[in-house]
PDB file of C-alpha atoms and ligand atoms in Angstrom:
ATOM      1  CA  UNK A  52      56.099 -11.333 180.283  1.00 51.00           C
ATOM      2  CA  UNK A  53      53.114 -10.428 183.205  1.00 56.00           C
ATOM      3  CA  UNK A  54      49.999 -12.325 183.689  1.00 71.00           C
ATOM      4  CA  UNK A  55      47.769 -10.532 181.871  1.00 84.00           C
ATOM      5  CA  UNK A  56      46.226 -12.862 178.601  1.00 95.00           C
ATOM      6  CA  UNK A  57      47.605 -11.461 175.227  1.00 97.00           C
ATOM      7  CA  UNK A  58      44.129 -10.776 174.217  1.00 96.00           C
ATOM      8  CA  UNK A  59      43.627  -8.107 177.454  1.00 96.00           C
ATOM      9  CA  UNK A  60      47.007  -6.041 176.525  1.00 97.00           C
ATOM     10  CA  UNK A  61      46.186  -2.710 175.810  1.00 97.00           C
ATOM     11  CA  UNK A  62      49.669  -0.876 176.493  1.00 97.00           C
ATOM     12  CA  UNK A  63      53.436  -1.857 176.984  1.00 98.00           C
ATOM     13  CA  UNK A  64      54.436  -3.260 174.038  1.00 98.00           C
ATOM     14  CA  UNK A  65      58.174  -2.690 172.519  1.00 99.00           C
ATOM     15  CA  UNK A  66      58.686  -3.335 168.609  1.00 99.00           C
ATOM     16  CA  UNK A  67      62.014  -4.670 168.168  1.00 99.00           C
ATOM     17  CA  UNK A  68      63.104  -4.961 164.734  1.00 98.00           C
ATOM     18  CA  UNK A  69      65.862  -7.652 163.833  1.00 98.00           C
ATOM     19  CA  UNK A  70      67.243  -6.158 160.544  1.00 98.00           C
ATOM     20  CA  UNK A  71      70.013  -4.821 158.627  1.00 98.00           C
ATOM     21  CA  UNK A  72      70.475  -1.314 156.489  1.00 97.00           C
ATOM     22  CA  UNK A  73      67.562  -0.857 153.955  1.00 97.00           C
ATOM     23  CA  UNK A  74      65.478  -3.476 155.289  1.00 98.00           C
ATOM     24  CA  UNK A  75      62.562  -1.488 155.292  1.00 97.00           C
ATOM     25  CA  UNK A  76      62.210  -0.420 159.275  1.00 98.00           C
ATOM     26  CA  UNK A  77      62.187   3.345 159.504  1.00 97.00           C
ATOM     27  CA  UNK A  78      59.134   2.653 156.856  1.00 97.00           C
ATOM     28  CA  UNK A  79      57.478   0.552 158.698  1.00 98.00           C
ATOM     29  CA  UNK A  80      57.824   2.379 162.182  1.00 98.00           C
ATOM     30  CA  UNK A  81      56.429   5.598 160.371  1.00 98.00           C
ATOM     31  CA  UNK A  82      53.636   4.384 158.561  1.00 98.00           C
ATOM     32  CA  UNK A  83      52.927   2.791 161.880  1.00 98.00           C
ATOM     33  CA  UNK A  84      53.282   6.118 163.620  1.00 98.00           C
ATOM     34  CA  UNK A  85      50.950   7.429 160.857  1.00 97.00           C
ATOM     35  CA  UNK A  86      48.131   4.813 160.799  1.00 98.00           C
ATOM     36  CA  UNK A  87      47.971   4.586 164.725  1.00 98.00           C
ATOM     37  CA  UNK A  88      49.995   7.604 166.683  1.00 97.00           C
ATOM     38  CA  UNK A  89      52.350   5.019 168.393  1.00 98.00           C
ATOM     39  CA  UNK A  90      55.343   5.768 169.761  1.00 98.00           C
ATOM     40  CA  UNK A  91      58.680   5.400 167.139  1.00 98.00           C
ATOM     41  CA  UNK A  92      62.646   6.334 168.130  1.00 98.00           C
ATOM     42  CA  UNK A  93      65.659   6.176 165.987  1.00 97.00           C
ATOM     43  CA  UNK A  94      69.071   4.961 167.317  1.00 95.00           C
ATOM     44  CA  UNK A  95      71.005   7.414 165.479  1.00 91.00           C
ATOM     45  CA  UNK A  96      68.959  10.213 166.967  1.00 93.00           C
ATOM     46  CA  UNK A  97      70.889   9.288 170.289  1.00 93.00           C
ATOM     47  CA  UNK A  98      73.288  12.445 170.579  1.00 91.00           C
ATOM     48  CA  UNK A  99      76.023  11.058 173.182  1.00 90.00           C
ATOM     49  CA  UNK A 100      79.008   9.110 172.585  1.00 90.00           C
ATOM     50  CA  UNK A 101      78.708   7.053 175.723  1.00 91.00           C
ATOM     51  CA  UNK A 102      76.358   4.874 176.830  1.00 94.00           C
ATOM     52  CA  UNK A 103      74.416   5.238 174.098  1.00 96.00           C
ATOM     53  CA  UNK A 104      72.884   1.607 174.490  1.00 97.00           C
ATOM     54  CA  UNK A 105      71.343   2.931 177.929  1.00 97.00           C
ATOM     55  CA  UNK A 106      70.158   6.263 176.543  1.00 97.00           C
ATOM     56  CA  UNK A 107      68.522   4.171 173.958  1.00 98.00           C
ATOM     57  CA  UNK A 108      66.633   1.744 176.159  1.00 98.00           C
ATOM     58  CA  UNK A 109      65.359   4.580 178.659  1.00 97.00           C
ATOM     59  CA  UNK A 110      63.992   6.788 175.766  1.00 97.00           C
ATOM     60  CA  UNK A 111      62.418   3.651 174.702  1.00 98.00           C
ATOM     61  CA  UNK A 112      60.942   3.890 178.528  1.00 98.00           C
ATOM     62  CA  UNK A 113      59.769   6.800 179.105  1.00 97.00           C
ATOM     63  CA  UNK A 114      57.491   6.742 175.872  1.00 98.00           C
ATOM     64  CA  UNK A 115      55.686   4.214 176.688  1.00 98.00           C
ATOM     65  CA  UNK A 116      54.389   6.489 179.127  1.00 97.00           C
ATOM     66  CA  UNK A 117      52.296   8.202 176.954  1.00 97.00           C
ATOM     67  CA  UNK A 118      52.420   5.881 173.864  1.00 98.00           C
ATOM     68  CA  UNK A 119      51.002   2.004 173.859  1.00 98.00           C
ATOM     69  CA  UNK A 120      53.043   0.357 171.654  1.00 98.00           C
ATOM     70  CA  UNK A 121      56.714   2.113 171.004  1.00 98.00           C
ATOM     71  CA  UNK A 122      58.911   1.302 168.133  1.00 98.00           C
ATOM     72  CA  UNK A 123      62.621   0.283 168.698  1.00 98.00           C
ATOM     73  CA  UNK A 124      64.447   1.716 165.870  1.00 98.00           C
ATOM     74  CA  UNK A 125      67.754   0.569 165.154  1.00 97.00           C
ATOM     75  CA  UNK A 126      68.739  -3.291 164.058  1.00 98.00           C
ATOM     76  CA  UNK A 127      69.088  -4.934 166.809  1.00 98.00           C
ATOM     77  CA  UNK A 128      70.919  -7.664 164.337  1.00 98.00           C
ATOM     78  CA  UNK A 129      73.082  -9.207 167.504  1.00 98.00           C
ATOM     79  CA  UNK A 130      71.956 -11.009 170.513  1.00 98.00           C
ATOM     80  CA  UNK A 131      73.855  -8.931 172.950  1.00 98.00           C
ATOM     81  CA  UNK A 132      71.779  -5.797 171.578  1.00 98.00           C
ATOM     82  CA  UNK A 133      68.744  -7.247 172.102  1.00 98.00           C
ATOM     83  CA  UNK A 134      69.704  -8.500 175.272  1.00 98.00           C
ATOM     84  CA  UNK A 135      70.339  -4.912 176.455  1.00 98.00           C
ATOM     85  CA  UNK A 136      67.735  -3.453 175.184  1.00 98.00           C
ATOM     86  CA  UNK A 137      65.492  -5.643 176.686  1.00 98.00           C
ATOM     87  CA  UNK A 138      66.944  -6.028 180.318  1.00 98.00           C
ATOM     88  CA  UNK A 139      67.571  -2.317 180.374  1.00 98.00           C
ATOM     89  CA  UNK A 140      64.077  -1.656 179.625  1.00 98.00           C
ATOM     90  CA  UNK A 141      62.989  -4.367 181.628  1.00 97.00           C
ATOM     91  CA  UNK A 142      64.489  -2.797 184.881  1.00 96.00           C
ATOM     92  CA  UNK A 143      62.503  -0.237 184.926  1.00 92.00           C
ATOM     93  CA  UNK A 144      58.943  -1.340 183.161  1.00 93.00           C
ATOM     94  CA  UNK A 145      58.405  -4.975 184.743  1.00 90.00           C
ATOM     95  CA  UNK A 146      55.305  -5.781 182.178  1.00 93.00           C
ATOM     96  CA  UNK A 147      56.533  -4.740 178.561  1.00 98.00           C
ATOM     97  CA  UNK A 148      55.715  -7.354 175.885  1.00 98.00           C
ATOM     98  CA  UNK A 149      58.644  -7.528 173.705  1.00 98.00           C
ATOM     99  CA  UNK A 150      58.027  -8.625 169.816  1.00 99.00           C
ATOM    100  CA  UNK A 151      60.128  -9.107 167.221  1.00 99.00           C
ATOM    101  CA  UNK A 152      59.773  -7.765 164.017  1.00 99.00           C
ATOM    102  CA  UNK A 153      62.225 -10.682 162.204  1.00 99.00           C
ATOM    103  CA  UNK A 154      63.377  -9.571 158.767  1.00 98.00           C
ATOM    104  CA  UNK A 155      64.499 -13.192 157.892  1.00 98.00           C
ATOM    105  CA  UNK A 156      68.131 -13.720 156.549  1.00 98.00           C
ATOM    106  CA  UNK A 157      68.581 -17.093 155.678  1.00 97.00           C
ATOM    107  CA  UNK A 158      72.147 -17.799 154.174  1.00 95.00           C
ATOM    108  CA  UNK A 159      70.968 -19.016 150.984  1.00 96.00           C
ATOM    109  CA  UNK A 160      69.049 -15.734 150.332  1.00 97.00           C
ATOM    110  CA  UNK A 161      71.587 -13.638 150.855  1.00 98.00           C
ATOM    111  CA  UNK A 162      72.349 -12.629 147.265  1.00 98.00           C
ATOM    112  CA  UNK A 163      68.169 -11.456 146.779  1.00 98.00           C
ATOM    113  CA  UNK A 164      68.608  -9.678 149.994  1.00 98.00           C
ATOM    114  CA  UNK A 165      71.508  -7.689 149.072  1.00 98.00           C
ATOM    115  CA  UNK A 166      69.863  -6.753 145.937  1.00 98.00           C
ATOM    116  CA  UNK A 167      66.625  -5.506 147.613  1.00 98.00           C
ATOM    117  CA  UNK A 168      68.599  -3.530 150.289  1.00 98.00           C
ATOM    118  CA  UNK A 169      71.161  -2.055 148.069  1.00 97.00           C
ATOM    119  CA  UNK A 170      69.220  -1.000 145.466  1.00 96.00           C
ATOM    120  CA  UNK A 171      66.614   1.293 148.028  1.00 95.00           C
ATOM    121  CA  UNK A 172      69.805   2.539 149.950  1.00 94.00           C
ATOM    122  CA  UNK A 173      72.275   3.439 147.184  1.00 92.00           C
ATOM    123  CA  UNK A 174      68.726   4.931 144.912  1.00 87.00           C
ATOM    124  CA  UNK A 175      67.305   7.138 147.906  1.00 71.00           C
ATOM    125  CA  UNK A 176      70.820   9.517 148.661  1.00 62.00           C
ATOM    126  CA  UNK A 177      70.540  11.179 151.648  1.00 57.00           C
ATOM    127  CA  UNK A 178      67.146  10.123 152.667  1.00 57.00           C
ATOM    128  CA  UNK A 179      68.592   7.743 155.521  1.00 64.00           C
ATOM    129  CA  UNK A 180      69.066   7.176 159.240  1.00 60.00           C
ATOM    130  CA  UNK A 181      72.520   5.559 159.198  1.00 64.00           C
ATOM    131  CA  UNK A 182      73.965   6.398 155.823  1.00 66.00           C
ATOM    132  CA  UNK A 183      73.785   9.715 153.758  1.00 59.00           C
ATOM    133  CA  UNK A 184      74.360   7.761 150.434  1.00 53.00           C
ATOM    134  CA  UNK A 185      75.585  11.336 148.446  1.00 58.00           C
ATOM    135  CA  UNK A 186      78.140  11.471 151.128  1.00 67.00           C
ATOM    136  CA  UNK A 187      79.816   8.035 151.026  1.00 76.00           C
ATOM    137  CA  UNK A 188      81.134   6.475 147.711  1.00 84.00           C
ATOM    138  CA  UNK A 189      79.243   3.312 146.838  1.00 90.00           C
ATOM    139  CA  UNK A 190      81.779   1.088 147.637  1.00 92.00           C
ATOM    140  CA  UNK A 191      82.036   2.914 151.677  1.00 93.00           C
ATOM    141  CA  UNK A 192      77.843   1.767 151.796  1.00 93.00           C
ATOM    142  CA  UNK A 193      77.881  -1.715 150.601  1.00 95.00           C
ATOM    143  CA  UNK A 194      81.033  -2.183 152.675  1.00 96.00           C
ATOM    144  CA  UNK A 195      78.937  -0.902 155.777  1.00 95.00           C
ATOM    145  CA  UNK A 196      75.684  -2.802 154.628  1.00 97.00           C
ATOM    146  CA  UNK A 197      78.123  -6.476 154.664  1.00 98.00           C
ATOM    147  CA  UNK A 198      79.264  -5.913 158.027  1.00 98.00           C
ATOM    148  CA  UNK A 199      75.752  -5.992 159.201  1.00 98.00           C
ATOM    149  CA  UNK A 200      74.721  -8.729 157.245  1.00 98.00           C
ATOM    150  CA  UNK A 201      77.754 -10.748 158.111  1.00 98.00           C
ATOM    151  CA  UNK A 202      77.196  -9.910 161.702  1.00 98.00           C
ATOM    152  CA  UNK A 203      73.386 -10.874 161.585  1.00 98.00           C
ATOM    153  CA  UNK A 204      72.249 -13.527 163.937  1.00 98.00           C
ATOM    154  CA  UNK A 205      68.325 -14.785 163.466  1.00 98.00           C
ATOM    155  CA  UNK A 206      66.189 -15.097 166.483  1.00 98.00           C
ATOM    156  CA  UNK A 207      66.721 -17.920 168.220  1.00 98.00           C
ATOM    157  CA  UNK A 208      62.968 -18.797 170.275  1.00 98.00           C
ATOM    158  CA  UNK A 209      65.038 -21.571 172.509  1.00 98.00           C
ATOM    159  CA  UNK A 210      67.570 -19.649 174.227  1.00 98.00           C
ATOM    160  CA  UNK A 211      68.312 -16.080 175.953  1.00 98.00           C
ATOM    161  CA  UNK A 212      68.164 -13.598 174.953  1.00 98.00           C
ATOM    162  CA  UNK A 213      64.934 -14.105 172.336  1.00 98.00           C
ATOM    163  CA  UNK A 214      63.340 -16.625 174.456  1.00 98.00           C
ATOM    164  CA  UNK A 215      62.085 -13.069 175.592  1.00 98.00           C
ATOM    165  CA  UNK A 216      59.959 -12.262 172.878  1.00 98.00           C
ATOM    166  CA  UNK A 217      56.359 -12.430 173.684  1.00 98.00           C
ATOM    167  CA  UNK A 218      55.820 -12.654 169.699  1.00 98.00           C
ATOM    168  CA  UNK A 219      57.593 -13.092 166.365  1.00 98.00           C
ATOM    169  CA  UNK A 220      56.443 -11.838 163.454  1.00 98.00           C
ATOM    170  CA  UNK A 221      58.614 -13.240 160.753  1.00 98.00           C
ATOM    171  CA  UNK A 222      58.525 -10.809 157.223  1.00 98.00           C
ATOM    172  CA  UNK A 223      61.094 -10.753 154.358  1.00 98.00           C
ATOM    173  CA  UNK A 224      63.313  -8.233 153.630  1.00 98.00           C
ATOM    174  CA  UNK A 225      63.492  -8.831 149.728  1.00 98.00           C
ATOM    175  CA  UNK A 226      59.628  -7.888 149.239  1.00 98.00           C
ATOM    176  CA  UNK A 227      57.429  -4.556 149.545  1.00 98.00           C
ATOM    177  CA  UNK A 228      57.308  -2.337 152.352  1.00 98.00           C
ATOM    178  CA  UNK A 229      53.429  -2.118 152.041  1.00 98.00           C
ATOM    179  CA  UNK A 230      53.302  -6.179 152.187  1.00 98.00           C
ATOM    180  CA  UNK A 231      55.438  -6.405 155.323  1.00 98.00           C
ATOM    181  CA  UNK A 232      53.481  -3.617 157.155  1.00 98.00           C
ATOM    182  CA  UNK A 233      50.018  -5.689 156.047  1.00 98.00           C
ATOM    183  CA  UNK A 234      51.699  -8.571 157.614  1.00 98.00           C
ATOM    184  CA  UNK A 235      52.811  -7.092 160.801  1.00 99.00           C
ATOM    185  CA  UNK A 236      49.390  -4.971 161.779  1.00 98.00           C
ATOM    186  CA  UNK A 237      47.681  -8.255 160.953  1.00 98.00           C
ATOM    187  CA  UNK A 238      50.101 -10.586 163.266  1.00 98.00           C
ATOM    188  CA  UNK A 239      49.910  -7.700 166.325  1.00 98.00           C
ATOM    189  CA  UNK A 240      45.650  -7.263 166.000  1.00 98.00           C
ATOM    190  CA  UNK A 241      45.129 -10.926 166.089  1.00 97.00           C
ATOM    191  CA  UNK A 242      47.746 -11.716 168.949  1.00 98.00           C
ATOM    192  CA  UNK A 243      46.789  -7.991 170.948  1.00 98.00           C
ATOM    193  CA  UNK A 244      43.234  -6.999 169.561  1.00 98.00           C
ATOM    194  CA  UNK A 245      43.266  -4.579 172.923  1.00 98.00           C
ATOM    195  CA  UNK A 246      45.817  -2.465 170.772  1.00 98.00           C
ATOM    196  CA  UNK A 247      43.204  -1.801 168.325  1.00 97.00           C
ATOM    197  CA  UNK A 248      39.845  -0.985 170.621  1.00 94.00           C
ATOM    198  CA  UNK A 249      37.893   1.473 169.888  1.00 85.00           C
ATOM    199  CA  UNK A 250      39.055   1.907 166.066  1.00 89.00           C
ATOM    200  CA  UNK A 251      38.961   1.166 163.294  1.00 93.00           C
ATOM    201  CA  UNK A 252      41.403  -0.911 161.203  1.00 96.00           C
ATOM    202  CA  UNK A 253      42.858   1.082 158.132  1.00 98.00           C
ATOM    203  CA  UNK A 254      41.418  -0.099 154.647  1.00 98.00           C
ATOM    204  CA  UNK A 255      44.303  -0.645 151.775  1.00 98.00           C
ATOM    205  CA  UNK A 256      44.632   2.486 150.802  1.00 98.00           C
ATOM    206  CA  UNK A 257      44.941   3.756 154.157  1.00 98.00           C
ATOM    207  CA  UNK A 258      47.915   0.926 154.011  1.00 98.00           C
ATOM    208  CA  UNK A 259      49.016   2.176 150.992  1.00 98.00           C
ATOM    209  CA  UNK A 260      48.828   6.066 151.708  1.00 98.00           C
ATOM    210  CA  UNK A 261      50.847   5.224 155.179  1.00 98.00           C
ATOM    211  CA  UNK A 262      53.460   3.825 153.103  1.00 98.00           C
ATOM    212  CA  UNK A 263      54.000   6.935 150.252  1.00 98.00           C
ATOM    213  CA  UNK A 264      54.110   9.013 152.977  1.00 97.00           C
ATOM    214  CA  UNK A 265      56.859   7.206 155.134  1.00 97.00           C
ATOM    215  CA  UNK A 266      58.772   7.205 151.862  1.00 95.00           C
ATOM    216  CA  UNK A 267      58.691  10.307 151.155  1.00 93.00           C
ATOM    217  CA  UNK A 268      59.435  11.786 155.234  1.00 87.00           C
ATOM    218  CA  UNK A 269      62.964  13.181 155.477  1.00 71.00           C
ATOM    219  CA  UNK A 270      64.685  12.139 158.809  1.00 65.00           C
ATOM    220  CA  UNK A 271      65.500  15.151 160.615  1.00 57.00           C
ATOM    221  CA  UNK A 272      68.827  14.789 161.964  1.00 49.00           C
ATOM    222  CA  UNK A 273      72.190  13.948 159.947  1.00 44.00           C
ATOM    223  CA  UNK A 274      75.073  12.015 161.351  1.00 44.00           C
ATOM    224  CA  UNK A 275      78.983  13.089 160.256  1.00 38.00           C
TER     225      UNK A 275
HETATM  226  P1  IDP B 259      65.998   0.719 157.259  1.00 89.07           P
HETATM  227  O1  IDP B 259      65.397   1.617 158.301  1.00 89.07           O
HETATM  228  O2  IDP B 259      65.733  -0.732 157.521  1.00 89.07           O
HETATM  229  O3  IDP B 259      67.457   0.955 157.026  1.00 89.07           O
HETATM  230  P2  IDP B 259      64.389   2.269 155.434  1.00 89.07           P
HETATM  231  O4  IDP B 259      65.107   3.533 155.770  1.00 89.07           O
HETATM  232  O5  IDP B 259      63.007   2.121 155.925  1.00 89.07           O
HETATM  233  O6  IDP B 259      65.275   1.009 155.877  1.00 89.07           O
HETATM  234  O7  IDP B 259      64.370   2.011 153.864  1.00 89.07           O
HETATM  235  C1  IDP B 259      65.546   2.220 153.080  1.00 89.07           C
HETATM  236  C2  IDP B 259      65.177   3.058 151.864  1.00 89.07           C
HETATM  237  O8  IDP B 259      64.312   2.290 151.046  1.00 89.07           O
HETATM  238  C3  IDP B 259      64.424   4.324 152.219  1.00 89.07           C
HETATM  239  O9  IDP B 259      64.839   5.347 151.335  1.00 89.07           O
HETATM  240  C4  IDP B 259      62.969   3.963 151.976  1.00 89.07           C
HETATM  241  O10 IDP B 259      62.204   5.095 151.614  1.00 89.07           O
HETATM  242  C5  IDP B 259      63.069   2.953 150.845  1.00 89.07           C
HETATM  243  N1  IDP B 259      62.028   1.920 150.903  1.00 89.07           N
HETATM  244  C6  IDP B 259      61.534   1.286 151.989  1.00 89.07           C
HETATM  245  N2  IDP B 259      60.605   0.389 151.652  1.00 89.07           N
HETATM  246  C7  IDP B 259      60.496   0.444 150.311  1.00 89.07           C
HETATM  247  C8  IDP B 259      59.676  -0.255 149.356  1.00 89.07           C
HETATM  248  O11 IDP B 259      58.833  -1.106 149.691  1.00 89.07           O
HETATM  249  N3  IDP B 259      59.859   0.066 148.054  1.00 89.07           N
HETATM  250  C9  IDP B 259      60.764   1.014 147.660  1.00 89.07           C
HETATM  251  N4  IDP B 259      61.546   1.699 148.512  1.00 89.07           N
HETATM  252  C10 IDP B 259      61.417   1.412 149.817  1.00 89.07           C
END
């Protein structure tokens, strides 16, 4: 929310993701990270056992102190998450501009979704936030994967809590990384072109070097 026109935002915004495992949003939020030097924090890298909702939603906070736009990392794939997240980040940062990065899961595309996901989880071992594939059997993963796509409940413009997003950017989760970054960068420079002053946009291969390298990054802390 605020008063200030879209077009005059130059700091304060919150990427929330709407996903499930092996959408493609740890890619994203790097490359993004890469291409720009915005601010990116992963859910699983919340240490506590308690409150970890909270802990989640202030470190979101306190980097948009010194980053404009900060990445929401985890998949907010329920309502009640993305209520939190935004009411506890709300209380204490009045102006943030919340927008949804909406990995679509219509019911009828279920079966090309779990494809897509499956096969970059179950092909990529270790190299994941949530699930260390060498360390589960493949039957533990897809098991893990279903409860979040069974859970999943699409944003919903006309009602709390999503009736908070100041934008939705709507990308698929069955298609390219590198597409679905070009897609959101485009959808945040046309809606927030204050985000992007005083630079230049990256070229396609600056798109495409942002991806290989996200790929390729190792996250740095392992859950057990
Ligand atoms: P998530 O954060 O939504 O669970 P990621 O960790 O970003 O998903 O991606 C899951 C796996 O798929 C990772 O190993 C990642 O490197 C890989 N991946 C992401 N996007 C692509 C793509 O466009 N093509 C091939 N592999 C991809």
């Amino acid at each position: 929310g605020g008063d200030v026109d879209s077009k005059d935002v130059v700091r304060n915004v919150v990427l929330v993701p709407i996903a499930t495992i092996g959408c493609g949003k740890t890619t994203i939020a790097l490359a993004l990270v890469k291409l720009f030097g915005w601010g990116h924090f992963q859910n699983d890298n919340v240490k506590t056992k308690k409150g970890r909702g909270q802990v989640f939603a202030d470190t979101i906070s306190s980097l948009l102190v010194t980053n404009p736009v900060v990445f929401a990392d985890r998949n907010n794939h329920q309502k009640r998450e993305r209520d939190q997240l935004i009411n506890d980040i709300s209380k204490t940062m009045p102006n943030v501009r919340f927008v949804a990065i909406h990995y679509v899961h219509d019911r009828a595309n279920f079966e090309p979704i779990r494809a897509a996901t499956r096969a970059r989880v179950l092909s990529r071992g270790d190299n994941h936030q949530t699930i260390q594939a060498g360390s589960k059997d493949q039957g533990e993963i897809i098991e893990i994967m279903e409860g979040f796509m069974h859970r999943f409940q699409p944003v919903d413009t006309s009602d709390a809590p999503d009736d908070h997003f100041d934008l939705v950017i709507d990308i698929d989760p069955t298609i390219e990384s590198r597409e679905n970054l070009e897609v959101v960068i485009e959808k945040l420079h046309s809606t927030y072109p204050g985000l992007f002053r005083d630079r230049e946009m990256p070229t396609p291969s600056d798109l495409d070097a942002a991806v290989q390298w996200a790929m390729e990054y190792q996250p740095d802390f392992k859950m057990d």
